[in-house]
Amino acid sequence: MLSSCCYDTSIGRVKISDDGEGISEITICNPYNCNHFSNTALTDEAYLQISEYLSGNRKCFDIKLSLKGTEFQRAVWDQLSIIPYGKTKTYGEIASCLDNPKASRAVGMACNKNPIMILVPCHRIIGKNGSLTGYALGLDIKKYLLNMEKERDSK
C-alpha cells in the first residue's frame, strides 16, 4: 500500500512516498499530488535524513529504496547513487560507465524519470560543458544543492 506525506524542508515542501518495500518517490509537494497524508516510520526516516543532509550534517543516505524502472533506468540510477558528495559527472561520463558511450541522451531521459530526488542524486549530473541542465525540482534548487555540497565538502 502506498503511503505519502508532505514535509517542510529548507528547499520547500516535499512529498515522500513509501510503497511498502521502500521509499518510492520524493518530489515537490503541491495541492494536486498530496491528496492523502499518511506518514510511515520510513517516510519519517527519509525526511530526517533529508533534513540532516540539507543542514550539512549528512553526506550519504542509509534508507531502503524501492526504485521501479527499466533495466537501463535502474543502471543509471545506480550510477547516480555512487557519485560522491560534492562531485559531479556528465551524462556522457555516466553513459561511459555503462559501457554505452553514445547513450548520453538516454542517460538524460533516465535522470528525468528518477522518482527519488535527492536520495538518488541526479542533481549531480551536469552538461558536457559544465552547464546546469534540467532538474525536476528546478535549476535553482539544483544549483543550491551543488553549491551547498561543494562548499561543505571543501571544509
Coordinates of C-alpha atoms in Angstrom, one line a residue:
M1 CA 0.0 0.0 0.0
L2 CA 1.3 3.4 -0.9
S3 CA 1.7 5.9 1.9
S4 CA 2.7 9.5 1.2
C5 CA 3.2 12.5 3.3
C6 CA 4.4 16.1 2.7
Y7 CA 7.1 17.5 4.8
D8 CA 8.5 21.1 5.1
T9 CA 12.2 21.4 4.2
S10 CA 14.6 24.2 3.6
I11 CA 14.1 23.8 -0.2
G12 CA 10.3 23.7 0.0
R13 CA 7.6 21.2 0.8
V14 CA 8.4 17.7 -0.4
K15 CA 6.2 14.6 -0.8
I16 CA 7.8 11.4 0.3
S17 CA 6.2 8.1 -0.6
D18 CA 6.6 4.6 0.8
D19 CA 5.2 1.7 -1.3
G20 CA 5.7 -0.9 1.5
E21 CA 9.0 -2.0 0.1
G22 CA 10.9 1.2 0.5
I23 CA 10.9 4.9 -0.4
S24 CA 9.4 5.0 -3.9
E25 CA 9.1 8.7 -4.6
I26 CA 10.4 12.1 -3.5
T27 CA 9.0 15.2 -5.3
I28 CA 7.8 18.7 -4.7
C29 CA 4.5 18.6 -2.8
N30 CA 1.6 20.6 -4.2
P31 CA -2.1 20.6 -3.7
Y32 CA -2.5 18.2 -6.7
N33 CA -0.1 15.5 -5.7
C34 CA -0.6 15.4 -2.0
N35 CA -4.2 14.4 -1.6
H36 CA -3.7 12.0 1.2
F37 CA -1.3 12.2 4.1
S38 CA -0.2 9.0 5.7
N39 CA 3.3 9.0 7.1
T40 CA 5.2 5.9 8.0
A41 CA 8.3 5.2 10.0
L42 CA 10.2 5.0 6.7
T43 CA 8.9 8.3 5.3
D44 CA 9.7 10.0 8.7
E45 CA 13.2 8.5 8.5
A46 CA 13.7 9.7 4.9
Y47 CA 12.6 13.2 6.0
L48 CA 15.0 13.1 8.9
Q49 CA 17.9 12.1 6.6
I50 CA 17.0 14.7 4.0
S51 CA 16.8 17.4 6.8
E52 CA 20.2 16.3 8.1
Y53 CA 21.6 16.5 4.5
L54 CA 20.2 19.9 3.9
S55 CA 21.6 21.2 7.2
G56 CA 25.0 19.9 6.4
N57 CA 25.0 17.0 8.9
R58 CA 24.8 14.1 6.4
K59 CA 26.7 13.3 3.2
C60 CA 25.2 10.0 2.3
F61 CA 21.9 8.2 2.9
D62 CA 21.1 4.9 4.5
I63 CA 17.5 4.1 3.8
K64 CA 15.7 1.4 1.8
L65 CA 14.6 2.5 -1.6
S66 CA 12.1 1.0 -4.0
L67 CA 13.2 2.0 -7.5
K68 CA 10.9 0.9 -10.3
G69 CA 12.0 1.4 -13.8
T70 CA 13.6 -0.3 -16.8
E71 CA 16.8 -2.1 -16.5
F72 CA 18.6 0.8 -18.1
Q73 CA 17.0 3.4 -15.9
R74 CA 17.9 1.4 -12.8
A75 CA 21.5 1.0 -14.0
V76 CA 21.7 4.8 -14.5
W77 CA 20.2 5.4 -11.0
D78 CA 22.7 3.0 -9.5
Q79 CA 25.5 5.1 -11.1
L80 CA 24.0 8.3 -9.8
S81 CA 23.9 6.8 -6.3
I82 CA 27.7 6.3 -6.3
I83 CA 28.7 9.8 -7.3
P84 CA 30.4 11.2 -4.2
Y85 CA 29.0 14.1 -2.3
G86 CA 30.3 17.4 -3.7
K87 CA 31.3 15.9 -7.0
T88 CA 29.6 15.9 -10.4
K89 CA 29.6 13.8 -13.6
T90 CA 28.3 14.5 -17.1
Y91 CA 25.7 12.5 -18.9
G92 CA 28.4 11.2 -21.2
E93 CA 30.5 10.0 -18.2
I94 CA 27.6 8.0 -16.9
A95 CA 27.0 6.6 -20.3
S96 CA 30.6 5.5 -20.5
C97 CA 30.3 3.9 -17.0
L98 CA 27.5 1.8 -18.5
D99 CA 29.8 0.8 -21.5
N100 CA 27.5 2.7 -23.8
P101 CA 29.3 6.0 -24.5
K102 CA 26.8 7.1 -27.1
A103 CA 23.8 6.9 -24.7
S104 CA 24.2 10.3 -23.1
R105 CA 20.7 11.3 -24.2
A106 CA 19.2 8.1 -22.8
V107 CA 21.0 8.8 -19.6
G108 CA 19.4 12.2 -19.5
M109 CA 16.0 10.7 -20.0
A110 CA 16.6 8.2 -17.2
C111 CA 17.6 11.1 -14.9
N112 CA 14.4 12.8 -15.9
K113 CA 12.5 9.7 -14.8
N114 CA 14.3 9.5 -11.5
P115 CA 11.4 9.2 -8.9
I116 CA 13.5 9.7 -5.8
M117 CA 15.1 13.2 -5.9
I118 CA 18.0 14.0 -3.5
L119 CA 18.4 10.4 -2.3
V120 CA 19.2 9.3 -5.9
P121 CA 21.3 12.4 -6.6
C122 CA 20.5 13.3 -10.2
H123 CA 21.3 16.9 -9.3
R124 CA 25.0 15.9 -9.5
I125 CA 24.7 15.4 -13.3
I126 CA 25.8 18.3 -15.5
G127 CA 26.1 19.1 -19.2
K128 CA 29.3 18.2 -21.1
N129 CA 30.4 21.9 -21.0
G130 CA 29.8 22.1 -17.2
S131 CA 26.4 23.8 -17.6
L132 CA 23.5 23.0 -15.3
T133 CA 20.8 21.2 -17.2
G134 CA 17.2 20.2 -16.3
Y135 CA 16.2 19.1 -12.8
A136 CA 12.7 18.1 -11.7
L137 CA 12.9 20.3 -8.6
G138 CA 14.1 23.3 -10.7
L139 CA 17.5 24.6 -11.7
D140 CA 17.6 27.0 -8.7
I141 CA 17.4 24.0 -6.3
K142 CA 19.9 22.1 -8.4
K143 CA 22.4 25.0 -8.2
Y144 CA 21.7 25.4 -4.5
L145 CA 22.3 21.7 -3.8
L146 CA 25.5 21.6 -5.8
N147 CA 26.9 24.8 -4.3
M148 CA 26.0 23.5 -0.8
E149 CA 27.8 20.2 -1.3
K150 CA 30.8 21.8 -2.9
E151 CA 31.1 24.4 0.0
R152 CA 30.7 21.8 2.7
D153 CA 32.9 19.2 1.0
S154 CA 35.8 21.6 0.9
K155 CA 35.7 22.1 4.7

